PDB file of C-alpha atoms in Angstrom:
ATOM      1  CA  UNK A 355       0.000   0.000   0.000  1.00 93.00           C
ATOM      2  CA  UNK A 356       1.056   3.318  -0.852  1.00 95.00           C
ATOM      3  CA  UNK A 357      -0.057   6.010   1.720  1.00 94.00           C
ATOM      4  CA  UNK A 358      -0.599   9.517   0.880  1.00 95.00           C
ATOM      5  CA  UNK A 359      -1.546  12.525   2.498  1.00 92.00           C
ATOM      6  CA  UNK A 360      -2.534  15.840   0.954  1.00 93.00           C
ATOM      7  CA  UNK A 361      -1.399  19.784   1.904  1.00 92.00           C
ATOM      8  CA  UNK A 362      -4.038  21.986   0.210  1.00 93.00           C
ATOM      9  CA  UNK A 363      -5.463  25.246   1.613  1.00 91.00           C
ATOM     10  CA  UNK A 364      -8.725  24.951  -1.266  1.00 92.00           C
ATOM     11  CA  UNK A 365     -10.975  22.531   0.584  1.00 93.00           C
ATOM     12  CA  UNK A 366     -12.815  21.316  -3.164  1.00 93.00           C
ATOM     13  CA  UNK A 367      -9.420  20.388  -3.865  1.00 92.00           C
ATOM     14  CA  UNK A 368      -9.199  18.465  -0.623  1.00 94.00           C
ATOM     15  CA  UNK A 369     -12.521  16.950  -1.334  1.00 95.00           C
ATOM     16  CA  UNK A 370     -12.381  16.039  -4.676  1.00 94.00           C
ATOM     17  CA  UNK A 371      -8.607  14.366  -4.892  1.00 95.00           C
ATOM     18  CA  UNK A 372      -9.745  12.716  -0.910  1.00 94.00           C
ATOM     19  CA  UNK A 373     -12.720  11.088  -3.145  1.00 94.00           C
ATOM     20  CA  UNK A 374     -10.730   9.923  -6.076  1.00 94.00           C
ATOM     21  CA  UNK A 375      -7.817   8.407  -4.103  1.00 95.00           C
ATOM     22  CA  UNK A 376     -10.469   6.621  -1.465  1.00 90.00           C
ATOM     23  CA  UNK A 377     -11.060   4.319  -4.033  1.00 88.00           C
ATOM     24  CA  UNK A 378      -7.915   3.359  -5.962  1.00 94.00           C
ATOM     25  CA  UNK A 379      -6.482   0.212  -4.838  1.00 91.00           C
ATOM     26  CA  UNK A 380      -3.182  -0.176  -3.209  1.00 93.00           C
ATOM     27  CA  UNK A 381      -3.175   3.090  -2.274  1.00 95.00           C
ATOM     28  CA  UNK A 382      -4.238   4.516   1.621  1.00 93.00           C
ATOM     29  CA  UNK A 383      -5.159   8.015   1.945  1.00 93.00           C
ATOM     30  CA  UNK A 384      -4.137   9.180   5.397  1.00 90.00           C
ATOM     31  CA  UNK A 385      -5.828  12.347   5.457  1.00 89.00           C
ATOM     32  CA  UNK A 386      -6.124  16.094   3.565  1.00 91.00           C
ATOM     33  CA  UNK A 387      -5.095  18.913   5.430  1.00 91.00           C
ATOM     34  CA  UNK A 388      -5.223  22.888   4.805  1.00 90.00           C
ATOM     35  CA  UNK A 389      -1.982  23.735   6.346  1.00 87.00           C
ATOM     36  CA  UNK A 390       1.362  22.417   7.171  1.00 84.00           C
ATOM     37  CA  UNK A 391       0.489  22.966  10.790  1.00 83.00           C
ATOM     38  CA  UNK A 392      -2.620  20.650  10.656  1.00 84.00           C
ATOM     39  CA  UNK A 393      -0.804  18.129   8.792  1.00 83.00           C
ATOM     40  CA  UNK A 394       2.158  17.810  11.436  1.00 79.00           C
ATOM     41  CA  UNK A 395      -0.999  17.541  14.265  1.00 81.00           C
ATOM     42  CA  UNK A 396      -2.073  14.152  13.111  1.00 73.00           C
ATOM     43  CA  UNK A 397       0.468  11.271  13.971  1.00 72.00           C
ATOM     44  CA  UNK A 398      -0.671   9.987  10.064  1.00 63.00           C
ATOM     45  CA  UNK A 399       2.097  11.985   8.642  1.00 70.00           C
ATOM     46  CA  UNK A 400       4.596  10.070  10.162  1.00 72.00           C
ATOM     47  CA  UNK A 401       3.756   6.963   8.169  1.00 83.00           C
ATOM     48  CA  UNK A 402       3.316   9.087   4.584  1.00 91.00           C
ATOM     49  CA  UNK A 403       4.834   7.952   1.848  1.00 93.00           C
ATOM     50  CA  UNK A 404       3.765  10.524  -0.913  1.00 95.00           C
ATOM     51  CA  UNK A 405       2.966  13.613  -0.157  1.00 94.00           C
ATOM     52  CA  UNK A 406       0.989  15.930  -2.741  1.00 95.00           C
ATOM     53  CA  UNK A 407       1.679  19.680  -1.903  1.00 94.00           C
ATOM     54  CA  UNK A 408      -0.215  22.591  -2.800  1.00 92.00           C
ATOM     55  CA  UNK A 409       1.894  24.592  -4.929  1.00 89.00           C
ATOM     56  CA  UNK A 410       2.584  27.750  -2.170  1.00 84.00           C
ATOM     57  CA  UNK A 411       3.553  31.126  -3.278  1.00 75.00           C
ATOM     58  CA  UNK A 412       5.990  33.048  -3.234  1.00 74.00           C
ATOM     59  CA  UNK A 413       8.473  30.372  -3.988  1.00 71.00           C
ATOM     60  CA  UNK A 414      10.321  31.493  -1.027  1.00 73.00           C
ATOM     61  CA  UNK A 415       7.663  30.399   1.153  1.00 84.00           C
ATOM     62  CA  UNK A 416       7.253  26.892  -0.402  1.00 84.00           C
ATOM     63  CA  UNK A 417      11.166  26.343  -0.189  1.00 84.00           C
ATOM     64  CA  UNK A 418      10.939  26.113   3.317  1.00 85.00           C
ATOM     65  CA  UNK A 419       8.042  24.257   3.589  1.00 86.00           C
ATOM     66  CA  UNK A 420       9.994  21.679   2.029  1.00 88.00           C
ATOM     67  CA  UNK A 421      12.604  21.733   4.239  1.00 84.00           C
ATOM     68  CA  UNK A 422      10.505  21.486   6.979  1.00 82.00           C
ATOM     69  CA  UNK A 423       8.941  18.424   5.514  1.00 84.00           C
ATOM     70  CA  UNK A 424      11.853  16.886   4.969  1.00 81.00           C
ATOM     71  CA  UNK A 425      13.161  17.304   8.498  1.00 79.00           C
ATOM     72  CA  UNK A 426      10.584  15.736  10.328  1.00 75.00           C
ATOM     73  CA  UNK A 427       9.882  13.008   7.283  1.00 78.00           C
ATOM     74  CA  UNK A 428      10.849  12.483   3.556  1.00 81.00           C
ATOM     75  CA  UNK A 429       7.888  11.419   1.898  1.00 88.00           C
ATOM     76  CA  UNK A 430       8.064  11.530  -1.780  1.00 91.00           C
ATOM     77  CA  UNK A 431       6.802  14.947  -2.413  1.00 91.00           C
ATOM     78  CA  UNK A 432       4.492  15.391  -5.588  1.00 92.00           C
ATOM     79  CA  UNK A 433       3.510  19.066  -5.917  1.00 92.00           C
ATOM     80  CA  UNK A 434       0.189  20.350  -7.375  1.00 93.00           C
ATOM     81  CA  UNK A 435       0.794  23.386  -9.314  1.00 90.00           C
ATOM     82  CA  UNK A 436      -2.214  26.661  -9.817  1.00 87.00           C
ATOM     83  CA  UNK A 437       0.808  28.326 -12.065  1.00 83.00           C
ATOM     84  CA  UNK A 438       3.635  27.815 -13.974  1.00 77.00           C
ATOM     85  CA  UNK A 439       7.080  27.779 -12.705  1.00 77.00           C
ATOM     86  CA  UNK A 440      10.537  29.357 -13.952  1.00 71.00           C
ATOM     87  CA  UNK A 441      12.620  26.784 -14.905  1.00 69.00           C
ATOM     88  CA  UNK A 442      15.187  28.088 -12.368  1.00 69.00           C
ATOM     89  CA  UNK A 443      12.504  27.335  -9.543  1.00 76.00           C
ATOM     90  CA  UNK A 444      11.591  23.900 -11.076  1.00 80.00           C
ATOM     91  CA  UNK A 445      15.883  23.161 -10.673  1.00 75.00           C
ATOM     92  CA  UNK A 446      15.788  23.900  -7.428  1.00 77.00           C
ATOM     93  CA  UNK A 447      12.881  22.057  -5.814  1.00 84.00           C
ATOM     94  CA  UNK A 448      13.807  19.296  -7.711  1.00 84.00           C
ATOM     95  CA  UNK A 449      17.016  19.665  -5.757  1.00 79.00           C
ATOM     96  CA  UNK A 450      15.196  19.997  -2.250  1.00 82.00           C
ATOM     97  CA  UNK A 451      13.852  16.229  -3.243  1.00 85.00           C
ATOM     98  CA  UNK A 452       9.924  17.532  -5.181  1.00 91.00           C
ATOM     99  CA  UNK A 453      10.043  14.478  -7.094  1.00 92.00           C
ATOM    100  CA  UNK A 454       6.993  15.202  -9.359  1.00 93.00           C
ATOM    101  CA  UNK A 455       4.975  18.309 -10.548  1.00 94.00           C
ATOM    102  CA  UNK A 456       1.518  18.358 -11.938  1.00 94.00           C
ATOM    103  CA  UNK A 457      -1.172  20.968 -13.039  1.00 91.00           C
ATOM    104  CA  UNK A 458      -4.153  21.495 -10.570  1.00 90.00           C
ATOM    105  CA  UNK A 459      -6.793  22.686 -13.861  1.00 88.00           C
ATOM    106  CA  UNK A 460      -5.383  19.159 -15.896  1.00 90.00           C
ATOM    107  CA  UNK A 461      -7.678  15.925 -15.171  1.00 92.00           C
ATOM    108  CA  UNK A 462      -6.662  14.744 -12.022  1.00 91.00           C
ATOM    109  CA  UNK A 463      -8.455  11.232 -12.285  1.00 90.00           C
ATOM    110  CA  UNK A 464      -5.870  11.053 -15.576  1.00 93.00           C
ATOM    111  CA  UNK A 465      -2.362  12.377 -13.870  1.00 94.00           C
ATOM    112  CA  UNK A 466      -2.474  12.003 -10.177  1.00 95.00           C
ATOM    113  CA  UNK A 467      -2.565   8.137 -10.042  1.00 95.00           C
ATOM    114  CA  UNK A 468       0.394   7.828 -12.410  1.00 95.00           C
ATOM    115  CA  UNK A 469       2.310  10.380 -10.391  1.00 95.00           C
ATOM    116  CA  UNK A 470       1.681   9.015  -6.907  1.00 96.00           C
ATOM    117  CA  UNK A 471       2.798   5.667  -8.811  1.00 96.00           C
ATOM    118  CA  UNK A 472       5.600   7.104  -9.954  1.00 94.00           C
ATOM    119  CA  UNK A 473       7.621   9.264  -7.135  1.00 95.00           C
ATOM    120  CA  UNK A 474       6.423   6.251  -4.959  1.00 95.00           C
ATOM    121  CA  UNK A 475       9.196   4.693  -7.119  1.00 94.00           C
ATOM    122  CA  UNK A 476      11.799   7.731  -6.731  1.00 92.00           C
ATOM    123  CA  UNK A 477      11.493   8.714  -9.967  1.00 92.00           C
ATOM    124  CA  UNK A 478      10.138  12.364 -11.632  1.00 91.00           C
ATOM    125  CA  UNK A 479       6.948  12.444 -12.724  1.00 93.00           C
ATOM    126  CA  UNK A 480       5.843  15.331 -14.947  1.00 92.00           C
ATOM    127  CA  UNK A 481       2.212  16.243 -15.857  1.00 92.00           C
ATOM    128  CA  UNK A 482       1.889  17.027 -19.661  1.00 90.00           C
ATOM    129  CA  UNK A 483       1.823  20.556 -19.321  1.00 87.00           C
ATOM    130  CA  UNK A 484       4.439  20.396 -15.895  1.00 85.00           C
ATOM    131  CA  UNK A 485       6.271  18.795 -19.132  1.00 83.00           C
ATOM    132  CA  UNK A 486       5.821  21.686 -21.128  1.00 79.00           C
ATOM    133  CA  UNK A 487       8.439  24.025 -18.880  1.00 71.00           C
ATOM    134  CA  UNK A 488      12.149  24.085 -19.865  1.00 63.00           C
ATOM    135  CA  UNK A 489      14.013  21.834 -17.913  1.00 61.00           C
ATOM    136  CA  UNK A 490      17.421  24.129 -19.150  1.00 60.00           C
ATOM    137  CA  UNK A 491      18.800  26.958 -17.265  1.00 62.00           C
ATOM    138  CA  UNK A 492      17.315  29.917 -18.927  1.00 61.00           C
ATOM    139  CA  UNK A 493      20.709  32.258 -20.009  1.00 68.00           C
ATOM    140  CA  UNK A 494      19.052  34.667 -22.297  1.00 63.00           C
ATOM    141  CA  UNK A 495      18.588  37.117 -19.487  1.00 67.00           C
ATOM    142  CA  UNK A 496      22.334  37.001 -18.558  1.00 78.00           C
ATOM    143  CA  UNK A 497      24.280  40.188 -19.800  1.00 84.00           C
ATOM    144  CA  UNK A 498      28.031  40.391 -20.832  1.00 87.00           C
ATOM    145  CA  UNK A 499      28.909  41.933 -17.063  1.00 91.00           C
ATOM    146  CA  UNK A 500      27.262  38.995 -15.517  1.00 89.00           C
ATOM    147  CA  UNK A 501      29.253  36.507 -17.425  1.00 88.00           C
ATOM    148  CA  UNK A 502      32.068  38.458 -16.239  1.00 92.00           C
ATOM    149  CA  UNK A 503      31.417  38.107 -12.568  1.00 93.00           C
ATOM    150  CA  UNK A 504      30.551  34.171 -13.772  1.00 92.00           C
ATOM    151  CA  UNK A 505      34.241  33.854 -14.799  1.00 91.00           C
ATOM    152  CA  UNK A 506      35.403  35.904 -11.554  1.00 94.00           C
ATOM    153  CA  UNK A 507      33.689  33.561  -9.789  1.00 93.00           C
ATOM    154  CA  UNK A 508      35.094  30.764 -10.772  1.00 91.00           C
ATOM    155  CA  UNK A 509      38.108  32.227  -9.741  1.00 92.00           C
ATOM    156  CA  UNK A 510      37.494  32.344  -6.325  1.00 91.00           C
ATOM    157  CA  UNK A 511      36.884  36.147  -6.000  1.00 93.00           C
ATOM    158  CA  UNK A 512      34.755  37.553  -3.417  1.00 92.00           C
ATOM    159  CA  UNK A 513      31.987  40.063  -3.983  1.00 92.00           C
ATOM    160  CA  UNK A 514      34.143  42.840  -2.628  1.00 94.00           C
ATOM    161  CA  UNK A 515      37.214  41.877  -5.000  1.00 94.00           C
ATOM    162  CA  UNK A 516      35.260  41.394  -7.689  1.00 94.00           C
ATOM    163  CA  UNK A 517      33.434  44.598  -7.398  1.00 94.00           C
ATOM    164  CA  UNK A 518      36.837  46.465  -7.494  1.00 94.00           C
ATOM    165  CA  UNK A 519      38.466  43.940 -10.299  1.00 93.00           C
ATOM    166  CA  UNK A 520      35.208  45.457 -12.378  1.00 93.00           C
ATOM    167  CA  UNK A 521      35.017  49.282 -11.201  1.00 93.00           C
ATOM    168  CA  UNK A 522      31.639  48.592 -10.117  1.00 93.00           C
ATOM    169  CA  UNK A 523      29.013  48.723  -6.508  1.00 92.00           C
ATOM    170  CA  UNK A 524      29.015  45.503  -4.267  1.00 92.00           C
ATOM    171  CA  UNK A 525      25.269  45.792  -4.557  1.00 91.00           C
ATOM    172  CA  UNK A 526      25.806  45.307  -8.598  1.00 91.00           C
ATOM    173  CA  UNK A 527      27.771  42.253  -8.062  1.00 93.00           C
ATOM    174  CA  UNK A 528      25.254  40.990  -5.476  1.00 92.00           C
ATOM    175  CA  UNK A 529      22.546  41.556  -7.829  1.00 88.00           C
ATOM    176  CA  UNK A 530      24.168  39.891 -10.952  1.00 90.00           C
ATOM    177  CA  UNK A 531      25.120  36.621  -8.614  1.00 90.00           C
ATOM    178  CA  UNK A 532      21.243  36.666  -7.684  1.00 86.00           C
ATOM    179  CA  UNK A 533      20.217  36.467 -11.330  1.00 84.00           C
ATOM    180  CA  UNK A 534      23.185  33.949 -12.071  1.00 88.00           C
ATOM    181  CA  UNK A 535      21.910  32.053  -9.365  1.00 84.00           C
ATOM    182  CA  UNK A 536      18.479  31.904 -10.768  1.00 78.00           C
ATOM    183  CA  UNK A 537      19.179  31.257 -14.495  1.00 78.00           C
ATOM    184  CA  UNK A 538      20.929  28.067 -13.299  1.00 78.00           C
ATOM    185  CA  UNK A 539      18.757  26.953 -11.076  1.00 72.00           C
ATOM    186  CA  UNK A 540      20.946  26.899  -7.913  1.00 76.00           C
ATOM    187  CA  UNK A 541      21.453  28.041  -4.490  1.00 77.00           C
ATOM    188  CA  UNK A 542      25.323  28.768  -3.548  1.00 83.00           C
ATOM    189  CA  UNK A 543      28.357  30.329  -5.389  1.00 86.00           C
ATOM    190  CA  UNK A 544      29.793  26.984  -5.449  1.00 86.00           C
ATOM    191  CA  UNK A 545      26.584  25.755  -7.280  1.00 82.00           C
ATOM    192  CA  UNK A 546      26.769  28.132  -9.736  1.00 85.00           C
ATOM    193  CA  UNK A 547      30.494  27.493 -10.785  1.00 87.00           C
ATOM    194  CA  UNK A 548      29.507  23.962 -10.975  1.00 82.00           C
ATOM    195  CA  UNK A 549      26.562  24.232 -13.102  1.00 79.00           C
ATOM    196  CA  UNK A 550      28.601  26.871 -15.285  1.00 82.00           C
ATOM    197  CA  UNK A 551      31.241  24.474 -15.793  1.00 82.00           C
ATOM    198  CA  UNK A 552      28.695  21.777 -16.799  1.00 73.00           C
ATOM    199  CA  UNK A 553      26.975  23.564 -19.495  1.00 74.00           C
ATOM    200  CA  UNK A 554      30.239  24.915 -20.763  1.00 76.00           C
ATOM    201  CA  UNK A 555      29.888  28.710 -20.107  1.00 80.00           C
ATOM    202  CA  UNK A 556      33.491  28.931 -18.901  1.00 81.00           C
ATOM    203  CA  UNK A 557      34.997  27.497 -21.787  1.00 70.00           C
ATOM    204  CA  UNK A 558      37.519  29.870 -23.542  1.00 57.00           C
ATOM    205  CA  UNK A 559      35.601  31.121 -26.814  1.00 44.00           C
TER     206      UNK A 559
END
């Protein structure tokens, strides 16, 4: 048996995916709860194995719900999306362990089955229109003087040397790491380096 518990703050939500799971065999569904608070209440959560999270906003927000899932369990996490997701964001909650994404307005009674299924197994599970977002980093917003700060640092430069390597505000190089950050998808400095070198932006041209 695969049990499953729901985090949704819309109760018809709650009601309608409660009534399609009830009757789906091999799978137990341990309850459907409007908050993260009520869900840690109930001893069920303990024993979850996939859990299918309302999609929270702003992204900040469901980050650390995540991480506070994960602490105190690590259910499979299968998140229901209301809208769509930069492909930056998708990276990194794939990277906090959201093993599957689907669309709340798709048919359920066609995608949610599957995906349960599927993360059950540890693998990703993608909706067809969760499919539809780029799974690449998105450079096209990247500007020459962020690929310079890129290549500074790679280098090992701090914020402060690389601000007076370039003639330019600490805030400007804290800005253009933010954006790096989010066109590939990751979290640190270190991260970014290591997905640059990856997709071959430091390569001498």
């Amino acid at each position: 048996m695969i049990r499953v518990a729901l985090i949704d703050e819309i109760e018809v939500i709650r009601f309608g995916i409660q009534r399609l799971l009830s009757s789906v065999p091999h799978i137990e569904f341990l309850g459907a709860f409007s908050t993260i608070d009520f869900f840690y209440q109930d001893p069920a959560h303990y024993q979850t194995d996939v859990l299918l999270l309302e999609q929270i906003q702003p992204s900040t927000h469901l980050h650390l719900a995540i991480h506070q899932i994960q602490t105190f369990n690590h259910p499979s996490i299968l998140l229901l999306l209301a809208a769509p997701l930069e492909a930056g964001t998708m990276r990194s909650l794939f990277q906090l362990g959201v093993l599957g994404f689907i669309y709340k307005d798709e048919p359920l009674s066609e995608t949610l089955v599957p995906g349960i299924h599927r993360v059950y197994e540890g693998k990703r599970y993608l909706s067809p229109e969760a499919a539809l977002i780029p799974q690449h980093a998105d450079l096209t917003g990247l500007t020459p003087r962020a690929l310079q700060i890129l290549r500074l640092l790679a280098q090992g430069l701090g914020a402060q040397q690389i601000a007076q390597e370039l003639s330019i505000s600490t805030r400007a190089v804290y800005a253009a790491r933010t954006r790096l950050r989010d066109a590939l998808g990751v979290r640190s400095d270190a991260q970014v380096v290591a997905e640059a070198i990856r997709l071959g932006l430091l390569n001498d041209r």
